[in-house]
Tab-separated table of C-alpha atoms in Angstrom:
chain	number	residue	atom	x	y	z
A	41	MET	CA	13.686	-5.728	-5.498
A	42	GLY	CA	15.914	-8.406	-7.024
A	43	ASN	CA	16.427	-9.973	-3.596
A	44	ALA	CA	12.851	-9.651	-2.344
A	45	ARG	CA	11.482	-12.922	-1.018
A	46	LEU	CA	8.423	-14.187	0.797
A	47	GLN	CA	9.786	-14.626	4.302
A	48	SER	CA	6.722	-15.988	6.072
A	49	ILE	CA	3.044	-16.874	5.609
A	50	HIS	CA	0.355	-16.566	8.278
A	51	VAL	CA	-3.322	-17.443	8.574
A	52	HIS	CA	-5.809	-16.762	11.346
A	53	PRO	CA	-8.473	-19.504	11.299
A	54	VAL	CA	-10.661	-17.630	13.808
A	55	LYS	CA	-10.654	-13.859	13.412
A	56	SER	CA	-8.485	-12.282	16.135
A	57	SER	CA	-7.167	-15.625	17.380
A	58	ARG	CA	-3.480	-16.564	17.417
A	59	SER	CA	-1.883	-16.765	13.981
A	60	LEU	CA	-0.585	-19.948	12.373
A	61	SER	CA	2.671	-19.897	10.408
A	62	LEU	CA	2.724	-21.988	7.234
A	63	GLN	CA	5.354	-22.985	4.686
A	64	GLU	CA	2.861	-22.651	1.843
A	65	ALA	CA	-0.732	-21.591	1.310
A	66	VAL	CA	-3.333	-21.783	-1.434
A	67	VAL	CA	-4.452	-18.372	-2.663
A	68	GLU	CA	-8.189	-18.103	-3.225
A	69	PRO	CA	-9.937	-15.007	-4.657
A	70	TRP	CA	-11.015	-13.962	-1.138
A	71	GLY	CA	-7.686	-14.652	0.617
A	72	LEU	CA	-5.455	-17.471	1.811
A	73	ALA	CA	-7.219	-20.803	2.280
A	74	GLY	CA	-8.384	-21.138	5.872
A	75	ASP	CA	-7.828	-17.502	6.803
A	76	ARG	CA	-10.565	-15.886	8.894
A	77	ARG	CA	-13.388	-18.188	7.840
A	78	TRP	CA	-14.557	-18.254	11.473
A	79	MET	CA	-15.280	-15.469	13.935
A	80	LEU	CA	-16.972	-14.716	17.249
A	81	ILE	CA	-20.080	-12.591	17.644
A	82	ASP	CA	-21.822	-11.137	20.684
A	83	ASP	CA	-25.494	-11.547	21.558
A	84	GLY	CA	-26.335	-8.707	19.147
A	85	GLY	CA	-24.528	-10.345	16.238
A	86	LYS	CA	-21.573	-7.937	16.236
A	87	VAL	CA	-18.064	-9.249	15.639
A	88	VAL	CA	-15.879	-9.711	18.723
A	89	THR	CA	-12.153	-9.109	18.208
A	90	GLN	CA	-9.027	-8.293	20.170
A	91	ARG	CA	-10.186	-4.688	20.102
A	92	GLN	CA	-12.652	-5.558	22.860
A	93	GLN	CA	-11.154	-8.842	24.065
A	94	PRO	CA	-7.325	-8.866	23.976
A	95	ARG	CA	-7.344	-12.357	25.573
A	96	LEU	CA	-8.285	-13.702	22.145
A	97	ALA	CA	-4.563	-13.434	21.361
A	98	LEU	CA	-4.032	-16.397	23.692
A	99	ALA	CA	-6.609	-18.645	21.986
A	100	ALA	CA	-5.320	-20.883	19.203
A	101	ALA	CA	-7.258	-22.614	16.434
A	102	GLU	CA	-5.599	-25.371	14.438
A	103	LEU	CA	-6.978	-25.932	10.943
A	104	LEU	CA	-8.272	-29.447	10.324
A	105	PRO	CA	-8.830	-31.128	6.956
A	106	GLY	CA	-12.139	-29.967	5.519
A	107	GLY	CA	-12.105	-26.627	7.329
A	108	GLY	CA	-12.860	-27.646	10.912
A	109	LEU	CA	-10.958	-26.430	13.966
A	110	ARG	CA	-9.170	-27.745	17.009
A	111	LEU	CA	-9.346	-25.066	19.692
A	112	SER	CA	-6.877	-24.624	22.541
A	113	ALA	CA	-6.260	-21.933	25.165
A	114	PRO	CA	-4.768	-21.595	28.648
A	115	GLY	CA	-6.993	-23.263	31.236
A	116	ARG	CA	-9.290	-24.856	28.657
A	117	GLU	CA	-9.465	-28.421	27.411
A	118	PRO	CA	-8.910	-28.671	23.636
A	119	LEU	CA	-12.085	-28.871	21.563
A	120	THR	CA	-12.681	-30.066	18.005
A	121	VAL	CA	-15.271	-28.099	16.009
A	122	PRO	CA	-16.495	-29.415	12.627
A	123	VAL	CA	-17.660	-27.181	9.801
A	124	PRO	CA	-21.411	-26.655	10.337
A	125	ARG	CA	-23.975	-27.695	7.776
A	126	ALA	CA	-25.508	-24.594	6.178
A	127	THR	CA	-29.046	-25.375	7.281
A	128	SER	CA	-29.642	-21.843	8.569
A	129	THR	CA	-27.726	-18.580	8.774
A	130	VAL	CA	-27.604	-15.592	11.089
A	131	VAL	CA	-26.947	-12.000	10.105
A	132	THR	CA	-23.729	-10.745	11.649
A	133	GLN	CA	-22.215	-7.266	11.780
A	134	VAL	CA	-18.571	-7.076	10.675
A	135	PHE	CA	-17.865	-3.390	11.257
A	136	ARG	CA	-19.990	-1.656	8.587
A	137	ASP	CA	-20.940	-4.877	6.759
A	138	LYS	CA	-23.872	-7.159	7.395
A	139	VAL	CA	-22.759	-10.706	6.578
A	140	GLU	CA	-24.690	-13.964	6.686
A	141	ALA	CA	-22.863	-16.720	8.561
A	142	VAL	CA	-23.556	-20.227	9.865
A	143	PRO	CA	-23.370	-20.834	13.647
A	144	ALA	CA	-21.322	-23.759	14.920
A	145	GLU	CA	-23.736	-26.630	15.459
A	146	ASP	CA	-22.189	-27.872	18.686
A	147	GLU	CA	-23.173	-25.660	21.622
A	148	SER	CA	-19.933	-26.637	23.325
A	149	ALA	CA	-18.044	-24.411	20.859
A	150	HIS	CA	-19.974	-21.346	21.997
A	151	ALA	CA	-19.569	-22.343	25.646
A	152	TRP	CA	-15.821	-22.919	25.222
A	153	TYR	CA	-15.137	-19.390	24.013
A	154	SER	CA	-17.659	-17.831	26.401
A	155	ALA	CA	-15.969	-19.452	29.383
A	156	PHE	CA	-12.520	-18.404	28.199
A	157	LEU	CA	-13.476	-14.759	27.599
A	158	GLY	CA	-15.984	-14.390	30.428
A	159	ILE	CA	-18.694	-13.019	28.120
A	160	ASP	CA	-21.411	-14.632	26.033
A	161	VAL	CA	-20.203	-15.177	22.471
A	162	ARG	CA	-21.052	-17.456	19.578
A	163	LEU	CA	-18.743	-19.009	16.990
A	164	VAL	CA	-19.838	-18.652	13.348
A	165	HIS	CA	-18.491	-19.841	9.999
A	166	LEU	CA	-18.464	-18.187	6.573
A	167	ASP	CA	-19.884	-20.797	4.236
A	168	HIS	CA	-19.785	-19.016	0.854
A	169	PRO	CA	-16.912	-16.508	0.677
A	170	ALA	CA	-17.445	-16.034	-3.055
A	171	THR	CA	-20.773	-14.276	-2.489
A	172	ARG	CA	-21.279	-13.274	1.148
A	173	ARG	CA	-19.189	-10.102	1.515
A	174	PRO	CA	-17.874	-7.726	-1.180
A	175	VAL	CA	-14.659	-5.761	-0.793
A	176	ASP	CA	-15.233	-2.076	0.010
A	177	PRO	CA	-16.373	-0.667	-3.362
A	178	GLN	CA	-14.286	2.476	-2.776
A	179	TYR	CA	-11.155	0.359	-3.241
A	180	GLY	CA	-12.492	-2.916	-4.630
A	181	LEU	CA	-13.468	-4.019	-8.102
A	182	PRO	CA	-16.800	-5.605	-9.073
A	183	GLY	CA	-16.961	-9.233	-7.977
A	184	GLU	CA	-14.140	-9.019	-5.414
A	185	THR	CA	-15.058	-10.560	-2.068
A	186	VAL	CA	-13.440	-11.048	1.312
A	187	THR	CA	-13.827	-13.342	4.316
A	188	PHE	CA	-14.105	-12.102	7.916
A	189	ALA	CA	-10.826	-10.175	7.526
A	190	ASP	CA	-11.099	-6.507	8.453
A	191	GLY	CA	-11.653	-5.438	4.861
A	192	TYR	CA	-9.342	-7.040	2.297
A	193	PRO	CA	-8.275	-10.564	1.347
A	194	LEU	CA	-4.601	-10.299	2.410
A	195	LEU	CA	-2.301	-8.027	4.367
A	196	LEU	CA	1.339	-7.624	3.310
A	197	THR	CA	4.118	-6.246	5.490
A	198	THR	CA	7.889	-5.981	5.016
A	199	THR	CA	10.724	-6.643	7.430
A	200	ALA	CA	12.536	-3.464	6.351
A	201	SER	CA	9.568	-1.308	7.280
A	202	LEU	CA	9.282	-2.995	10.656
A	203	ASP	CA	12.977	-2.339	11.265
A	204	ALA	CA	12.432	1.318	10.380
A	205	LEU	CA	9.418	1.558	12.666
A	206	ASN	CA	11.324	-0.064	15.519
A	207	SER	CA	14.064	2.540	15.052
A	208	LEU	CA	11.452	5.264	15.420
A	209	ILE	CA	10.099	3.591	18.551
A	210	ALA	CA	13.627	3.385	19.997
A	211	GLU	CA	13.999	7.144	19.536
A	212	GLY	CA	10.614	7.954	21.075
A	213	GLU	CA	8.936	8.288	24.449
A	214	HIS	CA	8.132	4.578	24.817
A	215	ALA	CA	11.433	3.042	23.770
A	216	ASP	CA	11.098	0.431	26.503
A	217	GLU	CA	8.206	-1.164	24.580
A	218	GLY	CA	10.334	-1.956	21.546
A	219	PRO	CA	11.435	-3.599	19.432
A	220	LEU	CA	8.063	-4.978	18.377
A	221	PRO	CA	7.701	-8.338	16.605
A	222	MET	CA	5.881	-8.625	13.281
A	223	GLU	CA	3.082	-10.650	14.868
A	224	ARG	CA	1.716	-7.409	16.356
A	225	PHE	CA	0.552	-6.474	12.855
A	226	ARG	CA	-1.100	-9.822	12.060
A	227	PRO	CA	-0.022	-10.011	8.391
A	228	ASN	CA	-0.712	-12.799	5.935
A	229	VAL	CA	2.498	-12.418	3.953
A	230	VAL	CA	5.804	-10.922	5.115
A	231	VAL	CA	8.386	-9.849	2.536
A	232	SER	CA	12.126	-9.428	3.099
A	233	GLY	CA	14.786	-7.888	0.859
A	234	THR	CA	13.156	-4.494	0.162
A	235	GLU	CA	13.859	-0.919	1.193
A	236	ALA	CA	11.881	0.462	4.122
A	237	TRP	CA	8.423	1.679	3.071
A	238	ALA	CA	8.983	0.546	-0.535
A	239	GLU	CA	5.533	-1.066	-0.448
A	240	ASP	CA	3.939	2.396	-0.342
A	241	ASP	CA	4.628	2.739	-4.079
A	242	TRP	CA	3.452	-0.685	-5.257
A	243	SER	CA	0.233	-1.155	-7.204
A	244	LEU	CA	0.657	-4.699	-8.574
A	245	VAL	CA	3.027	-7.360	-7.229
A	246	SER	CA	3.654	-11.035	-7.854
A	247	VAL	CA	4.556	-13.571	-5.194
A	248	GLY	CA	5.824	-16.699	-6.863
A	249	GLU	CA	3.164	-17.621	-9.416
A	250	VAL	CA	0.378	-15.397	-8.054
A	251	ALA	CA	-0.286	-11.706	-8.785
A	252	PHE	CA	-1.891	-9.334	-6.300
A	253	ARG	CA	-3.418	-5.897	-6.678
A	254	VAL	CA	-2.354	-3.465	-3.951
A	255	ALA	CA	-5.646	-1.903	-2.858
A	256	LYS	CA	-4.638	0.594	-0.152
A	257	PRO	CA	-2.438	1.097	2.906
A	258	CYS	CA	-3.634	-0.643	6.065
A	259	GLY	CA	-4.949	1.652	8.791
A	260	ARG	CA	-3.924	0.322	12.206
A	261	CYS	CA	-5.924	0.031	15.420
A	262	VAL	CA	-5.453	-0.784	19.105
A	263	VAL	CA	-4.844	-4.475	18.319
A	264	THR	CA	-1.279	-3.584	17.304
A	265	THR	CA	-0.607	-2.464	20.890
A	266	THR	CA	-1.533	-5.921	22.198
A	267	ASP	CA	1.277	-8.307	23.118
A	268	GLN	CA	0.241	-11.486	21.282
A	269	GLY	CA	1.959	-13.648	23.876
A	270	THR	CA	0.521	-12.089	27.053
A	271	ALA	CA	-2.534	-10.062	25.894
A	272	GLY	CA	-1.094	-7.028	27.704
A	273	ARG	CA	-1.312	-3.607	26.062
A	274	GLY	CA	1.046	-0.668	25.650
A	275	ARG	CA	1.269	2.570	23.679
A	276	GLU	CA	3.329	1.402	20.726
A	277	PRO	CA	3.276	1.224	17.762
A	278	LEU	CA	0.349	3.657	17.541
A	279	HIS	CA	2.254	6.450	19.256
A	280	SER	CA	5.109	6.320	16.736
A	281	LEU	CA	2.825	5.680	13.758
A	282	GLY	CA	0.835	8.748	14.775
A	283	ARG	CA	3.972	10.878	14.618
A	284	HIS	CA	5.515	9.447	11.465
A	285	ARG	CA	3.025	7.367	9.441
A	286	ARG	CA	-0.261	9.265	9.305
A	287	VAL	CA	-1.979	9.142	5.902
A	288	ASP	CA	-5.441	10.649	5.320
A	289	GLY	CA	-6.054	10.600	9.058
A	290	LYS	CA	-5.099	6.921	9.414
A	291	LEU	CA	-2.064	5.425	11.113
A	292	VAL	CA	-0.719	3.072	8.461
A	293	PHE	CA	1.568	0.074	8.322
A	294	GLY	CA	1.452	-2.556	5.577
A	295	GLN	CA	-0.607	-2.853	2.417
A	296	ASN	CA	-3.944	-4.534	1.712
A	297	LEU	CA	-3.885	-6.957	-1.218
A	298	VAL	CA	-6.497	-8.498	-3.498
A	299	PRO	CA	-5.504	-11.636	-5.476
A	300	VAL	CA	-5.597	-11.256	-9.242
A	301	GLY	CA	-5.551	-15.020	-9.753
A	302	ARG	CA	-5.307	-18.334	-7.955
A	303	GLY	CA	-2.274	-20.423	-7.102
A	304	THR	CA	0.010	-21.374	-4.237
A	305	VAL	CA	2.543	-19.178	-2.461
A	306	ARG	CA	5.526	-20.653	-0.641
A	307	VAL	CA	8.079	-19.333	1.808
A	308	GLY	CA	11.121	-18.326	-0.252
A	309	ASP	CA	9.139	-17.362	-3.341
A	310	PRO	CA	10.496	-14.327	-5.216
A	311	VAL	CA	8.487	-11.138	-4.884
A	312	ARG	CA	8.407	-8.810	-7.895
A	313	VAL	CA	6.887	-5.397	-8.440
A	314	VAL	CA	4.878	-5.501	-11.652
A	315	GLU	CA	3.567	-1.923	-11.395
């Protein structure tokens, strides 16, 4: 681990939208600043992601000072969306969690996404990440919270493990789909300079000045089969993960992290295993 470094940093301003690559990011207790503070819901209040709408991979959201967004997507005029005032909230369903959120005030934001996806959706914002949604108590500690991420504040992956997975794909039935890029897995932090699958044995790591608790391996879903540049879908990596990386009934790649403290992480920071 002496050569392990933070290779890249990624945030997703709108859940399931295109990722943004950063040179540095502020670590907050609930994740990287600006990561998944917005999401789309359907007319029943349920979260809408690439699971149902793979075209979300083609929609980009640039972070603006203060937390607002500048939206862009093929065939759509760019749109600026300010952070809404928390005058009223709606109850949303993020998988098993009910989470209060604030709808975008400008109806054009809802119309923009609805027109792009071809279904009625609404854009909502998480106003108080410190209190709105606790981490799964099975793996979280009291007081730990998360944004609109699937379940944990950050996701870590390693380049060595991706290389190993791509080797498995190359030897399998769908070799023509590989090699897959890291963006398929939508991580927040990508680490280089480790052995393949070394992250399976970590329980506490530091990235630069910030420590992170390793909560659990990340179970993967159909989103990983979605080409983030075209929104097309294939069979990999789930086919190969199912054969080689099945843990407790889940197909796993990467590790879910919870920050132990605050600070800033930067590309090139050393990564150390504390426990």
